[in-house]
Short mmCIF file of C-alpha atoms in Angstrom, two decimals:
data_model
loop_
_atom_site.label_atom_id
_atom_site.label_comp_id
_atom_site.label_asym_id
_atom_site.label_seq_id
_atom_site.Cartn_x
_atom_site.Cartn_y
_atom_site.Cartn_z
CA UNK A 1 -8.54 -63.06 -22.80
CA UNK A 2 -9.99 -61.24 -19.80
CA UNK A 3 -8.15 -60.80 -16.54
CA UNK A 4 -8.59 -63.73 -14.14
CA UNK A 5 -9.49 -62.68 -10.61
CA UNK A 6 -8.65 -64.40 -7.33
CA UNK A 7 -8.90 -63.22 -3.75
CA UNK A 8 -8.70 -63.80 -0.03
CA UNK A 9 -12.01 -63.78 1.86
CA UNK A 10 -11.88 -62.72 5.49
CA UNK A 11 -13.01 -60.21 8.05
CA UNK A 12 -9.88 -58.16 8.84
CA UNK A 13 -7.09 -58.53 6.29
CA UNK A 14 -4.69 -55.61 6.78
CA UNK A 15 -2.04 -58.05 8.08
CA UNK A 16 -2.18 -60.36 5.05
CA UNK A 17 0.70 -60.99 2.63
CA UNK A 18 -1.34 -63.28 0.37
CA UNK A 19 -1.72 -60.73 -2.42
CA UNK A 20 2.06 -60.25 -2.53
CA UNK A 21 2.63 -63.99 -2.96
CA UNK A 22 0.00 -64.60 -5.63
CA UNK A 23 0.60 -61.46 -7.65
CA UNK A 24 4.36 -62.16 -7.62
CA UNK A 25 3.64 -65.62 -9.00
CA UNK A 26 1.37 -64.23 -11.72
CA UNK A 27 4.01 -61.67 -12.69
CA UNK A 28 6.99 -64.02 -12.99
CA UNK A 29 4.92 -66.58 -14.91
CA UNK A 30 3.30 -63.98 -17.20
CA UNK A 31 -0.22 -64.96 -16.14
CA UNK A 32 -2.92 -62.35 -16.80
CA UNK A 33 -4.46 -62.48 -13.34
CA UNK A 34 -4.86 -60.45 -10.16
CA UNK A 35 -5.29 -61.38 -6.51
CA UNK A 36 -7.03 -59.05 -4.06
CA UNK A 37 -8.00 -58.91 -0.41
CA UNK A 38 -11.77 -59.09 0.09
CA UNK A 39 -13.05 -58.06 3.51
CA UNK A 40 -16.64 -59.19 3.88
CA UNK A 41 -19.25 -59.69 6.57
CA UNK A 42 -20.81 -63.10 7.10
CA UNK A 43 -23.92 -61.92 5.25
CA UNK A 44 -21.87 -61.50 2.07
CA UNK A 45 -20.27 -64.95 2.05
CA UNK A 46 -22.87 -66.73 -0.06
CA UNK A 47 -22.85 -64.09 -2.78
CA UNK A 48 -19.06 -64.21 -3.00
CA UNK A 49 -19.15 -67.99 -3.44
CA UNK A 50 -21.84 -67.57 -6.10
CA UNK A 51 -19.57 -65.12 -7.94
CA UNK A 52 -17.43 -68.12 -8.88
CA UNK A 53 -20.42 -69.63 -10.64
CA UNK A 54 -21.00 -66.34 -12.43
CA UNK A 55 -17.39 -66.25 -13.59
CA UNK A 56 -16.60 -63.01 -11.77
CA UNK A 57 -13.81 -64.72 -9.84
CA UNK A 58 -11.83 -67.88 -10.58
CA UNK A 59 -10.83 -68.85 -7.05
CA UNK A 60 -10.71 -67.83 -3.41
CA UNK A 61 -8.68 -68.39 -0.31
CA UNK A 62 -10.57 -68.21 2.98
CA UNK A 63 -9.26 -67.07 6.35
CA UNK A 64 -10.49 -66.14 9.84
CA UNK A 65 -13.35 -66.37 10.71
CA UNK A 66 -14.94 -68.12 7.70
CA UNK A 67 -13.04 -71.40 7.17
CA UNK A 68 -15.89 -73.44 8.63
CA UNK A 69 -18.83 -71.13 7.93
CA UNK A 70 -18.16 -71.04 4.17
CA UNK A 71 -18.57 -74.82 3.81
CA UNK A 72 -22.36 -74.64 3.79
CA UNK A 73 -22.29 -72.76 0.47
CA UNK A 74 -20.08 -75.26 -1.41
CA UNK A 75 -21.13 -78.07 -3.73
CA UNK A 76 -18.32 -80.42 -2.70
CA UNK A 77 -15.52 -80.64 -0.15
CA UNK A 78 -12.26 -82.47 -0.84
CA UNK A 79 -11.18 -85.43 1.28
CA UNK A 80 -8.47 -83.55 3.18
CA UNK A 81 -10.79 -80.61 3.89
CA UNK A 82 -13.48 -83.04 5.04
CA UNK A 83 -11.02 -84.67 7.44
CA UNK A 84 -9.82 -81.30 8.72
CA UNK A 85 -13.36 -79.92 8.94
CA UNK A 86 -12.40 -76.57 7.44
CA UNK A 87 -11.84 -75.00 4.02
CA UNK A 88 -9.27 -72.38 3.09
CA UNK A 89 -9.30 -72.67 -0.72
CA UNK A 90 -12.24 -72.66 -3.12
CA UNK A 91 -12.21 -73.47 -6.83
CA UNK A 92 -14.82 -73.76 -9.57
CA UNK A 93 -14.34 -77.02 -11.47
CA UNK A 94 -16.68 -78.92 -13.80
CA UNK A 95 -19.63 -76.74 -12.86
CA UNK A 96 -19.14 -77.17 -9.12
CA UNK A 97 -17.77 -74.98 -6.35
CA UNK A 98 -15.32 -77.19 -4.45
CA UNK A 99 -13.60 -76.53 -1.12
CA UNK A 100 -10.06 -77.65 -0.27
CA UNK A 101 -7.72 -77.28 2.68
CA UNK A 102 -4.19 -76.29 1.69
CA UNK A 103 -3.33 -75.27 5.26
CA UNK A 104 -2.78 -78.99 5.83
CA UNK A 105 -0.01 -79.10 3.22
CA UNK A 106 1.45 -75.78 4.38
CA UNK A 107 1.79 -76.94 7.97
CA UNK A 108 3.13 -80.35 6.92
CA UNK A 109 5.80 -78.63 4.81
CA UNK A 110 6.74 -76.47 7.81
CA UNK A 111 7.18 -79.52 10.05
CA UNK A 112 9.34 -81.19 7.40
CA UNK A 113 11.38 -78.03 6.75
CA UNK A 114 12.46 -77.86 10.38
CA UNK A 115 12.98 -81.63 10.77
CA UNK A 116 10.58 -81.94 13.70
CA UNK A 117 10.00 -85.62 14.44
CA UNK A 118 6.54 -85.74 15.98
CA UNK A 119 6.00 -89.48 16.21
CA UNK A 120 4.90 -90.45 19.75
CA UNK A 121 5.77 -86.94 20.99
CA UNK A 122 3.51 -84.64 23.00
CA UNK A 123 2.16 -81.76 20.92
CA UNK A 124 -0.11 -78.96 22.12
CA UNK A 125 -2.15 -76.75 19.78
CA UNK A 126 -3.30 -73.40 21.14
CA UNK A 127 -6.75 -72.46 19.82
CA UNK A 128 -9.58 -74.47 18.29
CA UNK A 129 -10.48 -72.66 15.05
CA UNK A 130 -10.08 -73.65 11.42
CA UNK A 131 -6.26 -73.49 11.43
CA UNK A 132 -6.15 -75.68 14.53
CA UNK A 133 -8.08 -78.37 12.68
CA UNK A 134 -5.50 -78.50 9.87
CA UNK A 135 -2.56 -78.61 12.28
CA UNK A 136 -4.28 -81.30 14.33
CA UNK A 137 -4.79 -83.48 11.26
CA UNK A 138 -1.13 -83.17 10.26
CA UNK A 139 0.20 -83.99 13.71
CA UNK A 140 -2.25 -86.86 14.11
CA UNK A 141 -1.16 -88.29 10.75
CA UNK A 142 2.48 -88.00 11.86
CA UNK A 143 1.76 -90.04 14.99
CA UNK A 144 2.01 -87.30 17.62
CA UNK A 145 0.08 -87.28 20.87
CA UNK A 146 -1.98 -84.19 20.10
CA UNK A 147 -3.81 -82.02 22.61
CA UNK A 148 -5.89 -78.92 21.90
CA UNK A 149 -5.59 -76.10 24.43
CA UNK A 150 -8.53 -73.72 24.51
CA UNK A 151 -10.32 -71.32 26.82
CA UNK A 152 -13.69 -72.85 25.97
CA UNK A 153 -13.08 -76.61 25.76
CA UNK A 154 -10.45 -79.36 25.58
CA UNK A 155 -7.36 -78.85 27.79
CA UNK A 156 -7.27 -75.56 29.68
CA UNK A 157 -4.35 -73.13 29.71
CA UNK A 158 -4.08 -73.77 33.44
CA UNK A 159 -3.58 -77.48 32.78
CA UNK A 160 -0.94 -76.69 30.17
CA UNK A 161 0.97 -74.64 32.74
CA UNK A 162 1.28 -77.71 34.97
CA UNK A 163 3.08 -79.77 32.32
CA UNK A 164 6.81 -80.25 31.95
CA UNK A 165 7.03 -82.41 28.83
CA UNK A 166 6.08 -80.01 26.01
CA UNK A 167 7.82 -81.27 22.90
CA UNK A 168 5.93 -79.09 20.43
CA UNK A 169 3.61 -76.14 20.97
CA UNK A 170 1.69 -74.69 18.01
CA UNK A 171 -0.09 -71.35 18.23
CA UNK A 172 -3.13 -71.12 15.95
CA UNK A 173 -4.75 -68.24 17.84
CA UNK A 174 -4.45 -64.60 16.64
CA UNK A 175 -2.83 -63.59 19.95
CA UNK A 176 0.37 -61.73 19.14
CA UNK A 177 -0.66 -60.83 15.60
CA UNK A 178 -0.18 -57.30 14.29
CA UNK A 179 -1.10 -54.79 15.65
CA UNK A 180 -1.22 -56.41 19.12
CA UNK A 181 2.39 -57.55 18.95
CA UNK A 182 3.08 -57.33 22.69
CA UNK A 183 0.58 -60.07 23.52
CA UNK A 184 1.39 -63.75 24.03
CA UNK A 185 -1.06 -66.68 24.35
CA UNK A 186 0.84 -68.39 27.19
CA UNK A 187 3.00 -67.35 30.11
CA UNK A 188 6.76 -67.04 29.73
CA UNK A 189 7.41 -70.17 31.80
CA UNK A 190 5.25 -72.26 29.44
CA UNK A 191 7.14 -70.88 26.45
CA UNK A 192 10.44 -71.81 28.14
CA UNK A 193 9.34 -75.42 28.69
CA UNK A 194 8.55 -76.07 25.01
CA UNK A 195 11.32 -77.66 22.94
CA UNK A 196 9.79 -76.53 19.63
CA UNK A 197 7.31 -73.71 19.02
CA UNK A 198 5.54 -73.02 15.74
CA UNK A 199 3.54 -69.80 15.72
CA UNK A 200 1.52 -69.78 12.50
CA UNK A 201 1.31 -65.99 12.72
CA UNK A 202 3.52 -64.34 10.07
CA UNK A 203 2.95 -60.65 10.84
CA UNK A 204 5.08 -59.85 12.75
CA UNK A 205 7.77 -62.24 11.55
CA UNK A 206 8.98 -62.72 15.11
CA UNK A 207 6.12 -62.79 17.57
CA UNK A 208 6.70 -62.44 21.28
CA UNK A 209 5.98 -66.17 21.57
CA UNK A 210 8.98 -67.20 19.44
CA UNK A 211 11.26 -64.25 20.20
CA UNK A 212 14.45 -65.58 21.79
CA UNK A 213 13.47 -69.19 21.07
CA UNK A 214 16.18 -71.00 19.09
CA UNK A 215 13.70 -73.58 17.85
CA UNK A 216 10.82 -71.19 17.39
CA UNK A 217 9.38 -70.79 13.89
CA UNK A 218 6.84 -68.43 12.35
CA UNK A 219 4.05 -69.11 9.88
CA UNK A 220 5.59 -67.48 6.80
CA UNK A 221 6.69 -70.70 5.10
CA UNK A 222 3.30 -72.26 5.85
CA UNK A 223 1.65 -69.23 4.24
CA UNK A 224 3.73 -69.55 1.07
CA UNK A 225 3.35 -73.32 0.89
CA UNK A 226 -0.43 -73.28 1.26
CA UNK A 227 -0.65 -70.47 -1.30
CA UNK A 228 1.36 -72.44 -3.85
CA UNK A 229 -0.86 -75.47 -3.28
CA UNK A 230 -3.93 -73.28 -3.90
CA UNK A 231 -2.40 -72.04 -7.17
CA UNK A 232 -1.79 -75.64 -8.24
CA UNK A 233 -5.47 -76.39 -7.62
CA UNK A 234 -6.75 -73.31 -9.46
CA UNK A 235 -4.41 -73.59 -12.44
CA UNK A 236 -4.09 -77.39 -12.67
CA UNK A 237 -0.30 -77.20 -12.80
CA UNK A 238 2.72 -78.34 -10.82
CA UNK A 239 4.71 -75.46 -9.27
CA UNK A 240 8.38 -75.84 -8.38
CA UNK A 241 9.45 -72.30 -7.38
CA UNK A 242 8.02 -72.27 -3.84
CA UNK A 243 11.42 -71.52 -2.31
CA UNK A 244 12.03 -68.59 -4.68
CA UNK A 245 8.72 -66.99 -3.75
CA UNK A 246 9.39 -67.59 -0.05
CA UNK A 247 12.77 -65.83 -0.29
CA UNK A 248 11.19 -62.97 -2.27
CA UNK A 249 8.49 -62.49 0.37
CA UNK A 250 11.09 -62.38 3.15
CA UNK A 251 12.91 -59.63 1.29
CA UNK A 252 9.93 -57.37 0.62
CA UNK A 253 8.00 -57.47 3.88
#
């Protein structure tokens, strides 16, 4: 049987730990497969999607900036991805290329892991890209009062600075990501006013935004959880060793 190939599609991927997660899973489960990082320009997106139809790859994850742009090349989009309006996982099933959104499940698992009760609470999402859409859907489903904070639309950062009741703040922007680790998407006083902060960045593990914050959490568990969900989709199996892979990743990075 030939080697199965999977990969992450994005623009700049030097910060990614996805290959570590997936290749660790393949190794411990004796699966003859490999996961690679695939940096591609927008012009190459369609051909990569078509490579699933040609059998060159068996599945993809999708990250910044292609979670929305890739949807035009798919045959179908799952219900949760349709609701979110973004795709981060692609599979070839029954002759069709189908898009899914496992970020939704990854963020939901993160909320549950930290026992954050969002119902009727004020939540503010920084950024309005593909990851924002998944986080918004989760918080909306959990009954939170969700606001999107963006420099181009929705609530402005200036308006956010005027608030006092910030129960949960979620950063979905790349501000603070490696290598620009000294940057922060909001001012220090806004950070101080938030009861909970989830920064979905995972490299570095402790961004400036959550540094010193007792109830500040990174995106590493979300990364592992969404990756496991993608593997379940690709392989049509139930996976129960999410925690083991999460602990392994923490040890090796």
